[in-house]
Short mmCIF file of C-alpha atoms in Angstrom, two decimals:
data_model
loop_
_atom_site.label_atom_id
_atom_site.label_comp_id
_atom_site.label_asym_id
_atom_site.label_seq_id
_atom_site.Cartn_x
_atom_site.Cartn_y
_atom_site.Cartn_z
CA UNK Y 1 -44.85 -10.23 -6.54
CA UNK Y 2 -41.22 -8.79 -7.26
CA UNK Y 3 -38.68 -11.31 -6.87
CA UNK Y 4 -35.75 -9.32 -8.08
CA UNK Y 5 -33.36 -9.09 -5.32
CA UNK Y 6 -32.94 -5.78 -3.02
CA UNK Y 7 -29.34 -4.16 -2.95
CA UNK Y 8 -27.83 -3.67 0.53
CA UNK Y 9 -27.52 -0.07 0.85
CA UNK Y 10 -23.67 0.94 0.52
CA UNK Y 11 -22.47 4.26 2.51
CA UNK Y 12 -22.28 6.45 -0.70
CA UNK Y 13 -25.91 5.67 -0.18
CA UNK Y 14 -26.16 6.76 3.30
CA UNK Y 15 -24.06 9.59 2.44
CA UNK Y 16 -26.36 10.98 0.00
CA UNK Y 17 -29.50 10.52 2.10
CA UNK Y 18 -28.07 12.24 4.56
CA UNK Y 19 -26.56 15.05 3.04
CA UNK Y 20 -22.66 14.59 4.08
CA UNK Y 21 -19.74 13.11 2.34
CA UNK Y 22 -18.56 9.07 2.22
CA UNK Y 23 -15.90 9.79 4.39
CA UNK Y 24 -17.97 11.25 7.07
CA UNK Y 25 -20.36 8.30 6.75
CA UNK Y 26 -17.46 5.97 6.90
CA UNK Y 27 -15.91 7.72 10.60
CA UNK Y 28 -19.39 7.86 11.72
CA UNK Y 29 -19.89 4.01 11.46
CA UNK Y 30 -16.53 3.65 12.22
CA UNK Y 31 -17.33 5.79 15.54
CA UNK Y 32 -14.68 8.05 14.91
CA UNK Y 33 -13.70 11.26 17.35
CA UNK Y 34 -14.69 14.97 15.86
CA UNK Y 35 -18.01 14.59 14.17
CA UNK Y 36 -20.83 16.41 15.62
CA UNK Y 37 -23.34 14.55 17.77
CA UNK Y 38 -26.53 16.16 15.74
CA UNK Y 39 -24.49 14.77 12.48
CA UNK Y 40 -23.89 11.28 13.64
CA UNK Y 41 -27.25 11.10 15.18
CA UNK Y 42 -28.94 11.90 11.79
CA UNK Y 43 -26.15 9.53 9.80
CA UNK Y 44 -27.14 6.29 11.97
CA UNK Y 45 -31.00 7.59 11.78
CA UNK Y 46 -30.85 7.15 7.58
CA UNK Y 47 -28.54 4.05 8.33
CA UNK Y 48 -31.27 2.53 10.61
CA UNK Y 49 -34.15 3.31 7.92
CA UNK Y 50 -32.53 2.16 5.17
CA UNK Y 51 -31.40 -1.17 6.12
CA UNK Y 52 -27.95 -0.62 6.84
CA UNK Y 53 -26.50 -2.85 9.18
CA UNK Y 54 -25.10 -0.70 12.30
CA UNK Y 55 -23.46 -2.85 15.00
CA UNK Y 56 -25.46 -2.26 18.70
CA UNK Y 57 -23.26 -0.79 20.76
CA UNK Y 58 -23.06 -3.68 23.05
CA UNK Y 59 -21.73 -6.07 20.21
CA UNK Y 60 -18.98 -3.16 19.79
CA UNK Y 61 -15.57 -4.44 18.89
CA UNK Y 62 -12.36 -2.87 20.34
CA UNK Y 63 -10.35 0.38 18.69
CA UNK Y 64 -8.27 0.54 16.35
CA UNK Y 65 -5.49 3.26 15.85
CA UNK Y 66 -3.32 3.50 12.45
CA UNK Y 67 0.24 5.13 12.50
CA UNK Y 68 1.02 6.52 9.28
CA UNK Y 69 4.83 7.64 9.13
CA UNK Y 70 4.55 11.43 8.03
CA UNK Y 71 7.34 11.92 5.63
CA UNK Y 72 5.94 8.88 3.55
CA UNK Y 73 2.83 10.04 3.46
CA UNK Y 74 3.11 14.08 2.97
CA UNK Y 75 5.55 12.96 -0.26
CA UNK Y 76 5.23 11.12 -2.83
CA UNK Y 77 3.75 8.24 -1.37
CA UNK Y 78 0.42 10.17 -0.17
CA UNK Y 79 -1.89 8.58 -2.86
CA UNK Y 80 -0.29 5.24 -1.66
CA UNK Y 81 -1.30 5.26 1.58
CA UNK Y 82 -4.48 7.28 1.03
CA UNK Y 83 -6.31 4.53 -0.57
CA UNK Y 84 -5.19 2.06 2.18
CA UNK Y 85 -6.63 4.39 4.70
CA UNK Y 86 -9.89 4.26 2.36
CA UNK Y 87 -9.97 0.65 3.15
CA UNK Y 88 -9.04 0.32 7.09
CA UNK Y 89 -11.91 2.94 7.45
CA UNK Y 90 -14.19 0.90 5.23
CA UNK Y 91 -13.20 -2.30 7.16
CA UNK Y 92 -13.46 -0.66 10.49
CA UNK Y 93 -16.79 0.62 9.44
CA UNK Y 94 -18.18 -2.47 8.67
CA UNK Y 95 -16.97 -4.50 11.53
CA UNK Y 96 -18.49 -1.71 14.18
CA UNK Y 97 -14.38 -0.97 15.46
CA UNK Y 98 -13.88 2.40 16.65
CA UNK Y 99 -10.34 3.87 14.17
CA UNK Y 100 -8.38 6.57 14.59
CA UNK Y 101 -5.11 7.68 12.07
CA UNK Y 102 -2.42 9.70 13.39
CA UNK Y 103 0.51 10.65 11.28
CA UNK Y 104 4.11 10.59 12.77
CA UNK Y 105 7.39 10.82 12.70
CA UNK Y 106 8.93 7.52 12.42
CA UNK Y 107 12.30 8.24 13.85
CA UNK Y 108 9.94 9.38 16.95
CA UNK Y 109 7.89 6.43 17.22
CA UNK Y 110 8.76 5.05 20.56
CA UNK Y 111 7.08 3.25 23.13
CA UNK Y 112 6.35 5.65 25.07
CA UNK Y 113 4.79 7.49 22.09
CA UNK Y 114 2.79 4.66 20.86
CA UNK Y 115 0.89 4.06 24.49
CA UNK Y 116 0.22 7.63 24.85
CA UNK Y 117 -1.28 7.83 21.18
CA UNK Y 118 -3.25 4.48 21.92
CA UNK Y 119 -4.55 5.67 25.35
CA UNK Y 120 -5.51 9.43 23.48
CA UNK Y 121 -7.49 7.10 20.93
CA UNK Y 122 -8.89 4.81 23.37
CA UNK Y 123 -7.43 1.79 20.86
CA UNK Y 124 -6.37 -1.58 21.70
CA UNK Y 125 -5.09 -2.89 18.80
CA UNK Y 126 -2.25 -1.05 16.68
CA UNK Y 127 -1.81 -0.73 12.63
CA UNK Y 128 1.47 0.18 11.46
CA UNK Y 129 1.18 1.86 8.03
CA UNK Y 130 4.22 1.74 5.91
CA UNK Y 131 6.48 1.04 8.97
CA UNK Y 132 8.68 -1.55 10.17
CA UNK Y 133 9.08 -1.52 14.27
CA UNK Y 134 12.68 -1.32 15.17
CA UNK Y 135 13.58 -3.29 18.12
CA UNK Y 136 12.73 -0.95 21.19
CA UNK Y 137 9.36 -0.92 20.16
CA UNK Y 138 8.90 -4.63 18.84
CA UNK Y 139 9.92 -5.50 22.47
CA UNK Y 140 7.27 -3.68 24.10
CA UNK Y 141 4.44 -4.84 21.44
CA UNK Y 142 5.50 -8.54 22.42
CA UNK Y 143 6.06 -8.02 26.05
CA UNK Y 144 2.48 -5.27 26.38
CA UNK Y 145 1.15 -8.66 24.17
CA UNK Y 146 -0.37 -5.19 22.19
CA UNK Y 147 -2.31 -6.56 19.00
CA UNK Y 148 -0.54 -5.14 16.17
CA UNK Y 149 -0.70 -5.08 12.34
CA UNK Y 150 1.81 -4.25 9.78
CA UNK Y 151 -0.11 -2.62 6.91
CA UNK Y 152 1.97 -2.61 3.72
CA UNK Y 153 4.63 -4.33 5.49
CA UNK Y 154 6.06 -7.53 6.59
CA UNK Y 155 7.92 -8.97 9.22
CA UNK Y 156 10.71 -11.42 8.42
CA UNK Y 157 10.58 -12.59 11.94
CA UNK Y 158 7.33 -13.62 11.73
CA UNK Y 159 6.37 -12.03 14.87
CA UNK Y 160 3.63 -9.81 14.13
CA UNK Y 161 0.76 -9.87 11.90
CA UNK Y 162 0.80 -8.19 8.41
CA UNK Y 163 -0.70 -7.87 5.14
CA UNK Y 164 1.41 -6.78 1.91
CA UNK Y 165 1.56 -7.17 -2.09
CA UNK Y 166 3.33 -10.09 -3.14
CA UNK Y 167 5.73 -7.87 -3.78
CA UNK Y 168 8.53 -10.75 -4.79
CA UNK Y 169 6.28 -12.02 -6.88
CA UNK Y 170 5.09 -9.06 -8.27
CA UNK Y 171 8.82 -7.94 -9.19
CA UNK Y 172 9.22 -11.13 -10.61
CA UNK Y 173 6.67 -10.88 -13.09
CA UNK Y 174 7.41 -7.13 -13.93
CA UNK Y 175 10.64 -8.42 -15.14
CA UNK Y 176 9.82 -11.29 -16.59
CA UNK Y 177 7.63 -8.86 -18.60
CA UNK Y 178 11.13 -7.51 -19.88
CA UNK Y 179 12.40 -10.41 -20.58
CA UNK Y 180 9.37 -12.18 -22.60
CA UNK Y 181 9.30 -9.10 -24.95
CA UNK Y 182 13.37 -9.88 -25.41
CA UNK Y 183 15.20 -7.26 -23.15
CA UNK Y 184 18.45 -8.98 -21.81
CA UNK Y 185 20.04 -5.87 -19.75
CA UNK Y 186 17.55 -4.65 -17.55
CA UNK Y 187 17.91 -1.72 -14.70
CA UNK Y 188 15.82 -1.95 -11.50
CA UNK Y 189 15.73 1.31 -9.96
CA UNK Y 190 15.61 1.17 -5.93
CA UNK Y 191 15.41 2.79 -2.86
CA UNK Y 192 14.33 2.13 0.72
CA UNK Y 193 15.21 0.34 3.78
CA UNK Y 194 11.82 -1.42 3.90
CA UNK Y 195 11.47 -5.35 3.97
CA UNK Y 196 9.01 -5.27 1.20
CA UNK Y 197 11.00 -3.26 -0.82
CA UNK Y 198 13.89 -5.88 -0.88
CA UNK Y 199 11.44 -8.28 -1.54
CA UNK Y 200 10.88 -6.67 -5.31
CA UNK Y 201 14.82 -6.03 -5.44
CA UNK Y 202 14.97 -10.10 -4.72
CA UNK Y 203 12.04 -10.65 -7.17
CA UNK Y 204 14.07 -8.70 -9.81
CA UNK Y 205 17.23 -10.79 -9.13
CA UNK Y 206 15.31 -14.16 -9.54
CA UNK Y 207 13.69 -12.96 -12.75
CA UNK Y 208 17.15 -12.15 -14.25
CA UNK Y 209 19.20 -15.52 -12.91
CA UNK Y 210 15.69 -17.42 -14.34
CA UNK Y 211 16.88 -15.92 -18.32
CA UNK Y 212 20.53 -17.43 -20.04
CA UNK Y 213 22.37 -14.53 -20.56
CA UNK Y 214 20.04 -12.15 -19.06
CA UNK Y 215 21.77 -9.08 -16.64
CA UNK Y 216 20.72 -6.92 -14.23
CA UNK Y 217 21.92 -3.79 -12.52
CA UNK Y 218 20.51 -2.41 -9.50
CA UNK Y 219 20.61 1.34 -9.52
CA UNK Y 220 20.33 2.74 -5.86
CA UNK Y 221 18.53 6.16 -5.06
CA UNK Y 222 18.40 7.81 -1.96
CA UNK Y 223 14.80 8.80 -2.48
CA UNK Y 224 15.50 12.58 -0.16
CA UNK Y 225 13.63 14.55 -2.50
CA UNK Y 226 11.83 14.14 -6.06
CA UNK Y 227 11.61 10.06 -6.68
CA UNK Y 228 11.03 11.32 -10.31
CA UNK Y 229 13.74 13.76 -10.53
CA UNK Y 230 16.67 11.61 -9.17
CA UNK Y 231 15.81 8.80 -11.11
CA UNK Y 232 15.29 10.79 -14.24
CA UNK Y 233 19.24 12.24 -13.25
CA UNK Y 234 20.60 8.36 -12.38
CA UNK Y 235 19.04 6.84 -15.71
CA UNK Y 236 20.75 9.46 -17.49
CA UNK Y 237 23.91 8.88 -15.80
CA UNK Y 238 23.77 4.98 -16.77
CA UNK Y 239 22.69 5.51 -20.39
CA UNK Y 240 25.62 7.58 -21.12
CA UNK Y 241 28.01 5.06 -19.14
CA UNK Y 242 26.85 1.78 -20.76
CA UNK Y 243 24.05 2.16 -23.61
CA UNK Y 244 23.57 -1.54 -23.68
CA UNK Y 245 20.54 -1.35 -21.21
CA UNK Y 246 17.58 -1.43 -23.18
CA UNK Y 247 15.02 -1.77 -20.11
CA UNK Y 248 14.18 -0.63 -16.66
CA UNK Y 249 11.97 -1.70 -14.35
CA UNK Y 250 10.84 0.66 -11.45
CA UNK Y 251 10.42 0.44 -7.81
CA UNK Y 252 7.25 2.15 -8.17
CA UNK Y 253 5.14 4.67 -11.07
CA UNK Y 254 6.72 7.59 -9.93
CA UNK Y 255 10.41 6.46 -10.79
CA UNK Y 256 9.61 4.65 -13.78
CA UNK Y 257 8.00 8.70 -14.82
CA UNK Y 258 11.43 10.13 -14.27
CA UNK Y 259 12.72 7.56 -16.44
CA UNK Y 260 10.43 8.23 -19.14
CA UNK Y 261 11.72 11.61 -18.96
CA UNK Y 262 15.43 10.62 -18.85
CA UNK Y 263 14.88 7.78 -21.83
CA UNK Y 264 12.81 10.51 -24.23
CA UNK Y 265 15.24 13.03 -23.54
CA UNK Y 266 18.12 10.62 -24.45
CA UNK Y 267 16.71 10.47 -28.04
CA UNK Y 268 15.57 6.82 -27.67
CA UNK Y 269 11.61 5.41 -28.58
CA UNK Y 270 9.85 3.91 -25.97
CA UNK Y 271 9.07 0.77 -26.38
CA UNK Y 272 10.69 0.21 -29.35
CA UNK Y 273 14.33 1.25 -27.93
CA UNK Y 274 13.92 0.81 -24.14
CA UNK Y 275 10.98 -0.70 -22.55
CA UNK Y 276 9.96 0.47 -19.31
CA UNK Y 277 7.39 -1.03 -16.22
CA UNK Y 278 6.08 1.08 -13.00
CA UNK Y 279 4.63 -0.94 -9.75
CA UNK Y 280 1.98 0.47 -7.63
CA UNK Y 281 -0.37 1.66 -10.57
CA UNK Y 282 -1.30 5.15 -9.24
CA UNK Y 283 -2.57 7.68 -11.26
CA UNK Y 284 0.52 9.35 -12.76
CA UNK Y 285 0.91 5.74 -14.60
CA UNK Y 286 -2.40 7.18 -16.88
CA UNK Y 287 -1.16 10.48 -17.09
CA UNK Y 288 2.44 9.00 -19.46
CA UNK Y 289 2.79 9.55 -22.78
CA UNK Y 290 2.88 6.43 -23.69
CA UNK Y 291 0.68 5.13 -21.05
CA UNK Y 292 2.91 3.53 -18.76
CA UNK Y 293 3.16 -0.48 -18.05
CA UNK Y 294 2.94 -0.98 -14.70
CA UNK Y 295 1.54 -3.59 -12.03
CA UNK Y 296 -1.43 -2.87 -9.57
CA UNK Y 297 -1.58 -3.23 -6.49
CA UNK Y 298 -4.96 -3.27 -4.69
CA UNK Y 299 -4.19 -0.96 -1.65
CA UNK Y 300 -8.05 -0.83 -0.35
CA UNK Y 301 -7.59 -4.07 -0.14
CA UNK Y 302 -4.84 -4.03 2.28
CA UNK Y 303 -6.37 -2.11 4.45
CA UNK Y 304 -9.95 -4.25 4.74
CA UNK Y 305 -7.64 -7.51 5.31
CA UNK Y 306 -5.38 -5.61 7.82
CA UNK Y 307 -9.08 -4.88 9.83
CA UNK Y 308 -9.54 -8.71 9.14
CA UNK Y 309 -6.14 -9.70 10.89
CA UNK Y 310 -7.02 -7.28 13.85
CA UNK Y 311 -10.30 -8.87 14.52
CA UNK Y 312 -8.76 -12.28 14.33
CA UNK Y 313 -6.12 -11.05 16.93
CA UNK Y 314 -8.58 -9.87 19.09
CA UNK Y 315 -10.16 -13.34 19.31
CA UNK Y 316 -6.55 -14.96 19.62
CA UNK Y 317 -3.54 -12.66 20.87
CA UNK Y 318 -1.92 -16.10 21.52
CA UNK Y 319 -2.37 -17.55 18.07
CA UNK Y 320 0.58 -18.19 15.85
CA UNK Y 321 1.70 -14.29 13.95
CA UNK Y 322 -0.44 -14.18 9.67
CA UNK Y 323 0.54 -13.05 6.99
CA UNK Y 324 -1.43 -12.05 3.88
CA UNK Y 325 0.03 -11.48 0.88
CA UNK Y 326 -2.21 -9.48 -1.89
CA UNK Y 327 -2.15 -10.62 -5.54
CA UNK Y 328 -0.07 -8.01 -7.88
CA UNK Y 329 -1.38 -7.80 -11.54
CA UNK Y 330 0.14 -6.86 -14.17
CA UNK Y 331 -1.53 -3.59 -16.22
CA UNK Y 332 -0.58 -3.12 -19.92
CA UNK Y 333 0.25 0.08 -21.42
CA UNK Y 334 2.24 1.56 -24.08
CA UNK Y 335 6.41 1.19 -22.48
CA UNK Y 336 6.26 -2.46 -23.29
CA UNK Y 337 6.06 -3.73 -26.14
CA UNK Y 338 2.92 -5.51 -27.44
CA UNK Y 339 4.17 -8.86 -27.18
CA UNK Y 340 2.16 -8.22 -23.81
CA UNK Y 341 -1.47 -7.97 -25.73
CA UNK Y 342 -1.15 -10.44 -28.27
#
């Protein structure tokens, strides 16, 4: 008799079985719009044989629809938010909830808007991806009593629900990264009206009053084009006005890349001259010569605990507003010195 334990089938499984990608798998379960009846018939078919668990449609839970703002995610944030979407799907999936995305225009996003997407997607409860409500429509979530989600985001009002890095936190140990390996003048490069963005500007800013003699500047970009470019063009601009700085640390991997450049290009070694460290860890942080030091941030993750919160709120749309705050760990590579791999 074989003892050894069966592994539940995962959807790459199902996916192969059947013929058709994760992602179609994934919308299938998640009972998705725009996949053809003969392909979800035959998806749920190799689901059924195969042991996969498939909610009955009577134990259905209600939709979910994800607003992604558009300009976020068609730049330079697109991996970002891609991998969250990877894990509301896989959430969804797995908890039998019907999920749509749409992408939008934030400045766009009113009321109005948001009940004509919902109805459209035949969703009850509402994820906001990478965008803080401004007051119209936090109004009409409270007063519509809407079940709502802030993915990537946080509310300082503690009205809605929401699931983010610890992104203070997470600042705070990038620079205190800095600091251990003995950098004293450190630049945070910053952009973005976002809550959790001044959250890693007010991690940086503990870090630095936490060291004797430690300072800080805070360079501001506007972020309207290349992240890369204009920080690459602002680091520059600081090294020649005050070449005391010997470290930087970024708002996310893409910055800390243009400062690289900007560093290199200013004759300096990195790290033995100026020491540099990313946030996000996304794929450019591999693709650095050297590898660059940055801090990861598990954005499936996010999106399977945003599902969680929605389910919760389903139960409860009275209960008291969550929030969740992800772990953010720090990843070594080669623009800090090795004082961070003993």
């Amino acid at each position: 008799m074989n003892d050894q334990k069966i592994r539940r089938p995962r959807q790459a499984d199902i996916a192969t079985l059947a013929g058709v990608s994760v992602s179609t798998v994934s919308r299938v379960l998640a009972n998705e719009p725009g996949i053809s009846e003969t392909v979800r018939r035959q998806i749920l078919k190799v689901a059924a044989e195969n042991g996969y668990p498939v909610k009955p449609a009577s134990e259905a839970v209600a939709g979910g629809l994800a607003l992604i703002a558009s300009d976020g995610v068609t730049g330079t944030l697109s991996v970002f938010y891609e991998a969250i979407v990877d894990g509301l799907r896989a959430g969804a999936a797995e908890a039998g909830m019907p999920f749509d995305v749409r992408l939008v225009r934030e400045d766009r996003i009113t009321p109005d808007a948001v009940r004509d997407y919902m109805q459209t997607a035949g969703a009850q409860g509402l994820f906001l991806v990478g965008i803080d409500p401004n007051e119209t429509l936090r109004g009409w979530l409270q007063a519509s009593m809407t079940p709502t989600v802030l993915v990537n985001g946080t509310d300082p009002r503690m009205q809605f629900d929401g699931v983010s890095p610890a992104n203070f936190f997470g600042a705070y140990e990038a620079t205190r990264r800095l600091t251990e390996a003995g950098h004293r003048r450190i630049l945070h490069l910053s952009g973005s009206h976002r809550h959790t963005i001044r959250e890693r500007v007010r991690g940086f800013e503990a870090a630095i009053a936490a060291v004797p003699g430690a300072e800080g500047r805070l360079v501001s970009l506007t972020l309207d084009g290349s992240a890369s470019r204009e920080a690459h063009e602002r680091t520059a601009a600081a090294l020649a006005e005050d070449a005391g700085f010997t470290a930087a640390f970024c708002m996310n991997d893409f910055i800390a890349v243009g400062v690289l450049e900007a560093v290199t290009e200013a004759g300096l070694r990195v790290p033995e001259d100026f020491a540099i460290v990313g946030f996000d860890d996304l794929p450019c942080a591999l693709m650095t010569s050297p590898q660059l030091s940055t801090m990861r941030v598990d954005r499936a993750a996010l999106g399977r605990e945003a599902v969680s919160l929605m389910l919760s709120r389903f139960r409860n749309r009275t209960a008291a507003a969550r929030h969740i705050c992800q772990a953010v760990i720090p990843i070594p590579g080669g623009t800090v010195p090795n004082i961070e791999n003993p």
